[in-house]
Short mmCIF file of C-alpha atoms in Angstrom, two decimals:
data_model
loop_
_atom_site.label_atom_id
_atom_site.label_comp_id
_atom_site.label_asym_id
_atom_site.label_seq_id
_atom_site.Cartn_x
_atom_site.Cartn_y
_atom_site.Cartn_z
CA MET A 785 23.62 -52.37 172.33
CA ILE A 786 22.99 -55.35 174.63
CA TYR A 787 25.66 -57.29 172.65
CA TYR A 788 28.42 -54.69 173.28
CA ILE A 789 27.70 -54.30 176.96
CA LEU A 790 27.82 -58.19 177.28
CA ALA A 791 31.16 -58.43 175.79
CA SER A 792 32.57 -55.58 177.78
CA ILE A 793 31.49 -57.52 180.88
CA PHE A 794 33.46 -60.66 179.45
CA LEU A 795 36.26 -58.37 178.55
CA PHE A 796 36.80 -56.59 181.57
CA ASN A 797 38.09 -58.99 183.99
CA PRO A 798 41.98 -59.63 184.76
CA MET A 799 43.84 -62.88 183.92
CA VAL A 800 46.31 -64.91 185.52
CA SER A 801 48.75 -66.18 183.05
CA ASN A 802 46.45 -67.76 180.57
CA ILE A 803 43.81 -68.45 182.97
CA ASP A 804 40.66 -66.20 182.38
CA VAL A 805 37.74 -66.84 184.48
CA LEU A 806 35.39 -65.08 181.77
CA PRO A 807 36.93 -66.23 178.64
CA ASP A 808 37.20 -63.39 176.06
CA VAL A 809 36.23 -65.76 173.21
CA PHE A 810 32.73 -65.18 174.23
CA ALA A 811 33.13 -61.36 173.89
CA TYR A 812 34.17 -61.69 170.25
CA ILE A 813 31.70 -64.13 169.45
CA LEU A 814 29.11 -61.62 171.02
CA ILE A 815 30.81 -58.79 168.76
CA MET A 816 30.35 -60.94 165.75
CA ILE A 817 26.75 -61.36 166.57
CA ALA A 818 26.42 -57.47 166.54
CA LEU A 819 28.24 -57.08 163.52
CA SER A 820 26.59 -59.72 161.34
CA LYS A 821 23.87 -57.52 159.88
CA PRO A 822 26.36 -54.27 159.30
CA ALA A 823 29.11 -56.20 157.90
CA TYR A 824 26.79 -57.03 154.70
CA THR A 825 26.61 -53.24 153.69
CA ASN A 826 29.38 -51.33 155.67
CA ASP A 827 33.15 -52.16 154.70
CA VAL A 828 34.36 -50.96 158.03
CA ALA A 829 32.03 -53.01 160.06
CA GLU A 830 32.96 -55.91 157.80
CA GLN A 831 36.79 -55.41 158.90
CA ALA A 832 35.77 -55.40 162.46
CA TYR A 833 33.79 -58.68 162.01
CA VAL A 834 36.50 -60.32 160.35
CA GLY A 835 38.80 -58.98 163.21
CA ALA A 836 36.45 -60.24 165.82
CA ARG A 837 36.52 -63.69 164.14
CA LYS A 838 40.16 -63.76 164.24
CA MET A 839 40.30 -62.56 167.88
CA ALA A 840 37.68 -65.53 168.78
CA ILE A 841 39.94 -67.91 167.13
CA ILE A 842 42.97 -67.00 169.12
CA THR A 843 41.29 -66.88 172.32
CA LEU A 844 39.50 -70.11 171.68
CA ILE A 845 43.16 -71.55 171.22
CA LYS A 846 44.37 -69.86 174.13
CA LEU A 847 41.61 -71.34 176.20
CA PHE A 848 42.80 -74.84 175.04
CA SER A 849 46.24 -74.19 175.85
CA LEU A 850 45.50 -74.26 179.44
CA LEU A 851 45.67 -78.16 178.78
CA LEU A 852 49.08 -77.87 178.02
CA ILE A 853 50.15 -76.34 180.95
CA SER A 854 51.40 -77.81 184.59
CA GLY A 855 50.92 -76.06 187.61
CA ASP A 856 54.73 -76.55 188.44
CA ASP A 857 55.97 -75.68 184.96
CA ILE A 858 56.44 -71.82 184.81
CA THR A 859 58.62 -71.69 181.86
CA MET A 860 55.99 -73.25 179.70
CA SER A 861 53.26 -70.78 181.32
CA LEU A 862 55.50 -67.83 180.52
CA LEU A 863 56.06 -69.19 176.89
CA LEU A 864 52.51 -69.35 175.98
CA SER A 865 51.42 -66.22 178.07
CA PHE A 866 53.87 -63.99 176.36
CA THR A 867 53.18 -65.57 172.99
CA PHE A 868 49.33 -65.06 173.29
CA MET A 869 50.15 -61.48 174.61
CA ILE A 870 52.02 -60.54 171.36
CA VAL A 871 49.39 -62.44 168.98
CA GLU A 872 46.44 -60.90 170.76
CA LEU A 873 48.18 -57.12 170.60
CA ILE A 874 48.87 -57.84 166.80
CA PHE A 875 45.54 -58.84 165.92
CA GLY A 876 43.73 -57.03 168.56
CA ILE A 877 44.83 -53.18 168.24
CA PRO A 878 43.55 -53.48 164.43
CA PHE A 879 40.20 -54.80 165.51
CA PHE A 880 39.53 -52.22 168.09
CA ILE A 881 40.44 -49.51 165.67
CA SER A 882 37.96 -50.86 163.20
CA LEU A 883 35.18 -51.26 165.61
CA PHE A 884 35.34 -47.69 166.92
CA LYS A 885 35.66 -46.40 163.41
CA TYR A 886 32.70 -48.08 162.76
CA LEU A 887 30.65 -47.18 166.14
CA SER A 888 31.77 -43.35 165.33
CA HIS A 889 30.48 -43.96 161.89
CA ILE A 890 27.01 -44.91 162.94
CA ALA A 891 26.85 -42.34 165.67
CA LEU A 892 27.25 -39.65 162.91
CA MET A 893 24.80 -41.34 160.74
CA GLY A 894 22.48 -41.04 163.64
CA ASN A 895 23.30 -37.27 164.44
CA ASN A 896 24.84 -38.35 167.50
CA ALA A 897 27.98 -36.17 167.49
CA THR A 898 28.73 -36.51 171.07
CA SER A 899 28.88 -40.23 171.06
CA ALA A 900 30.84 -39.67 167.82
CA ASN A 901 33.87 -37.65 169.48
CA LYS A 902 33.63 -40.00 172.52
CA SER A 903 34.49 -42.76 170.08
CA ASP A 904 38.22 -41.71 169.71
CA LYS A 905 38.61 -41.55 173.58
CA MET A 906 37.13 -44.92 174.10
CA ARG A 907 39.29 -46.56 171.39
CA ILE A 908 42.21 -45.07 173.16
CA PHE A 909 41.22 -46.24 176.33
CA THR A 910 40.22 -49.58 175.25
CA ILE A 911 43.68 -50.40 173.42
CA ALA A 912 45.48 -48.94 176.60
CA PHE A 913 43.42 -51.36 178.79
CA THR A 914 43.95 -54.14 176.55
CA ILE A 915 47.75 -53.69 176.72
CA VAL A 916 47.93 -53.35 180.51
CA LYS A 917 45.40 -56.28 180.95
CA LEU A 918 47.83 -58.49 178.72
CA LEU A 919 50.97 -57.24 180.36
CA MET A 920 49.48 -57.66 183.82
CA ALA A 921 48.74 -61.37 183.07
CA THR A 922 52.13 -62.12 181.62
CA LEU A 923 54.26 -60.21 184.41
CA PRO A 924 54.31 -62.95 187.31
CA ASP A 925 55.43 -65.60 184.48
CA PHE A 926 58.62 -63.26 183.61
CA THR A 927 59.97 -64.78 187.02
CA ALA A 928 60.74 -67.98 185.27
CA LEU A 929 63.52 -66.08 183.62
CA SER A 930 65.56 -66.18 186.97
CA LEU A 931 65.25 -70.08 186.83
CA SER A 932 68.37 -72.06 185.71
CA ASN A 933 67.92 -75.10 183.44
CA GLY A 934 64.28 -75.08 184.44
CA VAL A 935 64.58 -75.12 188.19
CA ASP A 936 65.48 -72.70 190.93
CA SER A 937 68.73 -71.16 191.39
CA SER A 938 71.02 -72.79 194.17
CA ASN A 939 70.83 -69.46 195.88
CA ASN A 940 67.21 -69.22 196.52
CA ASP A 941 67.39 -65.66 197.63
CA LEU A 942 68.24 -64.88 193.90
CA SER A 943 65.10 -66.79 192.47
CA LEU A 944 62.63 -64.37 191.45
CA THR A 945 59.76 -67.16 191.57
CA TYR A 946 59.53 -66.57 195.28
CA PHE A 947 57.72 -63.29 194.52
CA ARG A 948 55.62 -64.98 191.88
CA PRO A 949 52.38 -65.10 194.17
CA THR A 950 52.79 -61.45 195.40
CA LEU A 951 53.40 -60.28 191.73
CA PHE A 952 50.11 -62.29 190.99
CA ILE A 953 48.14 -60.13 193.53
CA ILE A 954 49.62 -56.86 192.34
CA SER A 955 49.06 -57.42 188.80
CA VAL A 956 45.54 -59.01 189.22
CA THR A 957 44.48 -55.85 191.44
CA ILE A 958 45.76 -53.27 189.29
CA ALA A 959 43.95 -55.08 185.98
CA MET A 960 40.89 -55.39 188.28
CA VAL A 961 40.75 -51.73 189.11
CA LEU A 962 41.49 -50.67 185.33
CA GLY A 963 38.84 -53.08 184.00
CA ILE A 964 36.19 -52.03 186.54
CA ILE A 965 37.02 -48.34 185.37
CA TRP A 966 36.90 -49.27 181.80
CA LEU A 967 33.54 -51.55 182.18
CA ILE A 968 31.85 -48.39 183.57
CA PHE A 969 32.93 -45.84 180.81
CA SER A 970 32.22 -48.55 178.20
CA VAL A 971 28.51 -49.26 179.54
CA ILE A 972 27.86 -45.43 179.67
CA TYR A 973 29.17 -44.86 176.04
CA TYR A 974 27.25 -47.57 174.72
CA LYS A 975 24.26 -46.31 176.36
CA SER A 976 24.64 -42.88 175.02
CA LEU A 977 25.87 -44.29 171.41
CA PHE A 978 22.65 -46.40 170.64
CA THR A 979 19.99 -43.84 171.19
CA LYS A 980 16.55 -44.38 169.45
CA GLU A 981 17.51 -42.41 166.50
CA VAL A 982 20.76 -44.42 165.92
CA ARG A 983 18.99 -47.72 165.92
CA GLU A 984 16.15 -46.46 163.68
CA LYS A 985 19.11 -45.25 161.32
CA ILE A 986 20.69 -48.52 161.35
CA ARG A 987 17.71 -50.52 160.82
CA SER A 988 16.48 -48.51 157.96
CA ASP A 989 19.83 -48.36 156.26
CA PHE A 990 20.19 -51.87 156.40
CA THR A 991 16.64 -52.67 155.14
CA THR A 992 17.19 -50.13 152.12
CA GLN A 993 20.44 -51.63 151.26
CA MET A 994 19.49 -54.94 151.12
CA SER A 995 16.43 -54.97 149.13
CA ASN A 996 16.59 -57.15 146.16
CA ARG A 997 20.18 -58.19 147.09
CA LYS A 998 19.25 -61.80 148.30
CA SER A 999 22.40 -63.14 146.50
CA LEU A 1000 24.63 -61.19 149.00
CA PHE A 1001 23.13 -63.00 151.82
CA GLU A 1002 23.41 -66.26 150.49
CA ALA A 1003 26.90 -65.71 149.49
CA LYS A 1004 27.76 -64.25 152.74
CA SER A 1005 26.36 -67.35 154.53
CA TYR A 1006 28.11 -69.75 152.15
CA THR A 1007 31.57 -67.98 152.33
CA THR A 1008 31.18 -68.33 156.38
CA VAL A 1009 30.22 -72.05 155.96
CA MET A 1010 32.92 -72.83 153.62
CA LEU A 1011 35.63 -71.65 155.92
CA ILE A 1012 34.16 -73.55 158.84
CA MET A 1013 34.16 -76.83 156.42
CA ALA A 1014 37.69 -75.94 155.64
CA LEU A 1015 38.73 -75.65 159.36
CA GLY A 1016 36.71 -78.93 160.08
CA SER A 1017 38.71 -80.90 157.36
CA PHE A 1018 41.70 -80.99 159.50
CA PHE A 1019 39.47 -83.42 162.10
CA ALA A 1020 40.68 -86.24 159.56
CA LEU A 1021 43.80 -86.29 161.66
CA ASP A 1022 43.86 -88.74 164.11
CA ILE A 1023 45.49 -86.60 166.96
CA GLY A 1024 46.37 -88.80 170.11
CA GLY A 1025 47.51 -91.76 168.33
CA PHE A 1026 45.98 -95.33 167.70
CA ASP A 1027 45.11 -96.09 171.37
CA ILE A 1028 43.18 -93.05 171.90
CA ILE A 1029 42.01 -90.95 168.92
CA LEU A 1030 41.26 -87.51 170.32
CA THR A 1031 39.77 -86.28 166.78
CA PRO A 1032 37.85 -89.32 165.34
CA ASP A 1033 36.93 -88.80 161.69
CA PHE A 1034 33.43 -88.56 162.21
CA LEU A 1035 34.04 -85.27 163.66
CA VAL A 1036 34.53 -84.13 160.01
CA THR A 1037 31.23 -85.53 159.00
CA LEU A 1038 29.70 -83.70 161.73
CA THR A 1039 31.13 -80.62 160.88
CA PHE A 1040 29.75 -80.74 157.43
CA ILE A 1041 26.27 -82.04 158.58
CA ILE A 1042 26.11 -79.29 160.88
CA SER A 1043 27.20 -76.62 158.25
CA PHE A 1044 24.49 -78.08 155.92
CA PHE A 1045 22.03 -77.70 158.73
CA VAL A 1046 22.80 -74.15 159.27
CA LEU A 1047 22.25 -73.34 155.52
CA TYR A 1048 19.17 -75.36 155.76
CA ILE A 1049 17.89 -73.04 158.47
CA LYS A 1050 18.50 -70.05 156.26
CA GLY A 1051 16.89 -71.26 153.35
CA TYR A 1052 19.79 -71.83 151.08
CA PHE A 1053 20.09 -75.54 151.19
CA LYS A 1054 17.43 -78.30 150.33
CA PRO A 1055 18.04 -81.96 151.80
CA LYS A 1056 17.66 -84.56 149.20
CA TRP A 1057 18.24 -88.42 149.52
CA GLU A 1058 22.35 -87.66 149.70
CA SER A 1059 21.76 -85.94 153.02
CA ILE A 1060 19.85 -89.04 154.33
CA VAL A 1061 22.81 -91.11 153.12
CA LEU A 1062 25.11 -89.00 154.61
CA ILE A 1063 23.45 -88.81 158.17
CA VAL A 1064 23.10 -92.56 158.02
CA SER A 1065 26.81 -93.05 157.38
CA PHE A 1066 27.81 -90.71 160.12
CA ILE A 1067 25.77 -92.84 162.47
CA GLY A 1068 27.45 -95.80 161.02
CA GLN A 1069 30.98 -93.98 161.81
CA VAL A 1070 30.00 -93.38 165.39
CA ILE A 1071 28.85 -96.75 165.89
CA PHE A 1072 31.88 -98.50 164.72
CA TYR A 1073 34.12 -95.96 166.63
CA ILE A 1074 32.69 -96.54 169.81
CA LEU A 1075 32.61 -100.51 169.01
CA GLU A 1076 36.56 -100.09 168.19
CA SER A 1077 37.21 -98.07 171.31
CA VAL A 1078 35.73 -100.48 173.60
CA LYS A 1079 37.37 -103.37 171.89
CA LEU A 1080 40.54 -101.38 172.25
CA ARG A 1081 40.27 -100.95 175.98
CA GLU A 1082 39.12 -104.53 176.43
CA PHE A 1083 42.33 -105.49 174.58
CA TYR A 1084 44.66 -103.35 176.56
CA ASP A 1085 43.09 -104.32 180.01
CA LYS A 1086 44.22 -107.99 179.32
CA PHE A 1087 46.91 -108.16 176.53
CA ASN A 1088 49.57 -105.94 175.04
CA LEU A 1089 50.63 -105.73 171.35
CA GLU A 1090 53.06 -108.44 171.65
CA SER A 1091 50.10 -110.95 172.89
CA VAL A 1092 48.64 -110.84 169.52
CA LEU A 1093 51.65 -113.03 168.32
CA LYS A 1094 51.71 -115.27 171.20
CA SER A 1095 47.99 -115.51 172.20
CA SER A 1096 44.81 -116.90 170.10
CA LYS A 1097 42.58 -115.06 172.56
CA ALA A 1098 44.56 -111.82 171.89
CA ASP A 1099 45.01 -112.53 168.28
CA THR A 1100 40.80 -113.07 168.11
CA LEU A 1101 40.10 -109.67 170.06
CA TYR A 1102 42.41 -107.90 168.03
CA SER A 1103 41.13 -109.13 164.75
CA GLN A 1104 37.39 -107.54 165.83
CA ILE A 1105 39.21 -104.36 166.50
CA THR A 1106 40.66 -104.46 163.06
CA LEU A 1107 37.18 -105.17 161.43
CA PHE A 1108 35.59 -102.54 163.20
CA GLY A 1109 38.01 -99.93 162.15
CA ALA A 1110 37.74 -101.23 158.51
CA ILE A 1111 33.89 -100.97 158.60
CA GLU A 1112 34.58 -97.36 160.10
CA SER A 1113 36.75 -96.31 157.44
CA ALA A 1114 34.29 -97.51 154.84
CA PHE A 1115 31.60 -95.37 156.22
CA PHE A 1116 34.22 -92.53 156.16
CA VAL A 1117 34.91 -93.01 152.64
CA LEU A 1118 31.28 -93.09 151.97
CA SER A 1119 30.61 -89.84 154.08
CA ILE A 1120 33.42 -87.84 152.27
CA ALA A 1121 32.21 -89.07 148.76
CA ILE A 1122 28.82 -87.92 149.39
CA ILE A 1123 29.98 -84.47 150.89
CA LEU A 1124 31.89 -83.79 147.70
CA TYR A 1125 29.02 -84.88 145.63
CA ILE A 1126 26.77 -82.41 147.62
CA ILE A 1127 28.91 -79.48 147.71
CA ALA A 1128 30.10 -79.85 143.89
CA LYS A 1129 26.33 -79.89 143.00
CA ASN A 1130 25.53 -76.97 145.33
CA GLY A 1131 28.36 -74.89 143.76
CA LYS A 1132 27.24 -75.36 140.42
CA GLU A 1133 23.60 -74.83 141.06
CA SER A 1134 24.45 -71.43 142.81
CA LEU A 1135 26.40 -70.26 139.70
CA GLU A 1136 23.58 -71.13 137.73
CA LYS A 1137 21.05 -69.54 140.15
CA HIS A 1138 22.77 -66.18 139.95
CA ALA A 1139 23.81 -66.40 136.43
CA HIS A 1140 22.02 -62.97 135.64
CA LEU A 1141 24.83 -61.44 138.13
CA PHE A 1142 27.70 -61.93 135.94
CA ILE A 1143 26.58 -59.37 133.00
CA GLY A 1144 29.47 -58.44 130.92
CA CYS A 1145 31.57 -61.64 131.62
CA ASP A 1146 31.92 -65.10 129.91
CA TYR A 1147 29.55 -66.99 132.03
CA SER A 1148 29.76 -70.06 129.88
CA PHE A 1149 33.67 -70.08 130.62
CA ALA A 1150 33.11 -69.61 134.33
CA ILE A 1151 30.86 -72.91 134.38
CA SER A 1152 33.41 -74.92 132.34
CA GLU A 1153 36.34 -73.71 134.37
CA TYR A 1154 34.47 -74.40 137.59
CA LYS A 1155 33.82 -78.08 136.30
CA GLU A 1156 37.29 -78.57 135.39
CA LYS A 1157 38.76 -77.38 138.84
CA MET A 1158 36.34 -78.90 140.90
CA LYS A 1159 36.66 -82.31 138.88
CA LYS A 1160 40.55 -82.31 139.65
CA ASN A 1161 39.80 -81.54 143.24
CA ILE A 1162 37.42 -84.29 143.70
CA ILE A 1163 39.82 -86.78 142.17
CA LEU A 1164 42.56 -85.67 144.41
CA THR A 1165 40.62 -85.55 147.45
CA GLY A 1166 38.81 -88.91 146.67
CA ILE A 1167 42.23 -90.73 146.00
CA PHE A 1168 43.65 -89.61 149.58
CA THR A 1169 40.23 -90.60 151.16
CA LEU A 1170 40.79 -94.01 150.15
CA LEU A 1171 44.18 -94.18 150.69
CA SER A 1172 43.84 -92.70 154.11
CA ALA A 1173 41.06 -95.03 155.05
CA LEU A 1174 43.29 -97.99 153.53
CA THR A 1175 46.52 -97.03 155.46
CA TYR A 1176 44.50 -96.87 158.53
CA VAL A 1177 43.08 -100.27 158.41
CA ILE A 1178 46.40 -101.92 157.32
CA MET A 1179 48.18 -99.85 160.07
CA VAL A 1180 45.76 -101.24 162.81
CA ALA A 1181 46.28 -104.79 161.27
CA ILE A 1182 50.01 -104.76 160.97
CA LYS A 1183 50.64 -102.63 164.28
CA PRO A 1184 51.84 -105.64 166.47
CA THR A 1185 54.66 -106.38 163.70
CA PHE A 1186 55.25 -103.18 161.92
CA PRO A 1187 54.41 -100.32 164.33
CA ASP A 1188 56.30 -97.73 162.26
CA PHE A 1189 53.39 -98.03 159.52
CA ILE A 1190 51.55 -95.34 161.20
CA MET A 1191 53.73 -92.82 159.61
CA VAL A 1192 52.36 -93.64 156.24
CA ASN A 1193 49.00 -93.36 157.52
CA MET A 1194 49.74 -89.96 159.03
CA ILE A 1195 51.01 -88.58 155.59
CA CYS A 1196 48.07 -89.52 154.05
CA GLU A 1197 45.69 -88.06 156.53
CA VAL A 1198 47.67 -84.89 156.31
CA ALA A 1199 47.32 -84.78 152.45
CA LEU A 1200 43.56 -85.82 152.89
CA ALA A 1201 42.95 -82.85 155.40
CA ILE A 1202 44.85 -80.19 153.03
CA LEU A 1203 43.21 -81.42 149.88
CA LEU A 1204 39.66 -81.36 151.60
CA ALA A 1205 40.60 -77.98 152.86
CA LYS A 1206 41.63 -76.75 149.53
CA THR A 1207 38.52 -77.78 147.66
CA MET A 1208 36.31 -75.82 150.13
CA LEU A 1209 38.47 -73.00 149.92
CA PHE A 1210 38.22 -73.01 146.23
CA LEU A 1211 34.47 -73.06 146.32
CA HIS A 1212 34.83 -70.02 148.65
CA ASP A 1213 36.92 -68.08 146.46
CA ASP A 1214 35.64 -69.07 142.99
CA VAL A 1215 31.64 -69.55 143.40
CA TYR A 1216 30.60 -67.77 146.64
CA LYS A 1217 33.28 -64.93 146.67
CA ARG A 1218 32.66 -64.38 143.00
CA ILE A 1219 28.75 -64.21 143.61
CA LEU A 1220 29.48 -61.71 146.49
CA ALA A 1221 31.54 -59.31 144.41
CA TYR A 1222 28.98 -59.35 141.51
CA SER A 1223 25.90 -58.92 144.11
#
């Protein structure tokens, strides 16, 4: 109950364009926590959980989109706020339908017919409130449509941007009043829903259904982690350019280390020698990334790229940058190699561990198929890991004379990110989803 009430607090406040004082992403994370256990045994709860996860990702991106907006750029504010409004409605409405369908179900399970009847009303009210909230957030930005070529019309009396501050006040007031009313009704609803009988019924039903189904827990944990790993693979893209890399490669390794640690906490992963090597390699990546960044700053404080061809001091300093970049890349290659080894071994061990589940199917064929496909994934990912590292070092070394080589490195990085993510999704679908289906 407490998770749902806290989530409601994060959701009730109005937004100004894309600015959200209490970010909605935290609300969806809280709902995911509340649904994490029921999602194991209830299909509707799982749908709601997946919906909450999608909304968490969308609202997180929305939060970071604020970095793209300048206070004076009204057209960009309109573009982003309108886009996110449409996306949130497309994914948010089905999510709320699934959520209240599940809440109605547990109310009936706990003989709480009154709350079950209220669920339909709360679903309609919540969807209506969400629509109004998003419309009110976007409404002031529509004044940008009165601009001509991105600037105010020559006749200032015709420019609706003059009324934008007033529209902000009106829209925030409307959304705030409706939000407070919705929050009050939500708190009352959740308190009446989660009676002691309902809570006991949920707990006992979960315990009963999950007895002797440890493979389901393990498969669920792995499928979630594999998706996180797949997303983390895209940190291999050096966003920001050579001068300031906003997504250093060590973030890929960090994502995998955190994922392995989560699995270790849950008891599904046992660290061995390769885990120590991965941590050491990660530390090496971080150290030489910092050294490379420090030398880059020192270089650009005194010189520019053309200086490398004219000054021996600039050439010496730039050679150190190239050296640190090469060592960092070597550690990155080692990290990816260890990661591929760990996940390949874990996938095989998981299939062998749960072989008893695959009654009625050719288990030996499943193992041989896994090995063959995994081998292809590892070879392709390994090749583009080496190419990505090699082209990065070459790009740094020849940048003063051939700056366009950065495109070659970018292509290799995109291919690496896609292939690494593809490998994670292969494990997700062909190993852990398979175990989940038979659990």
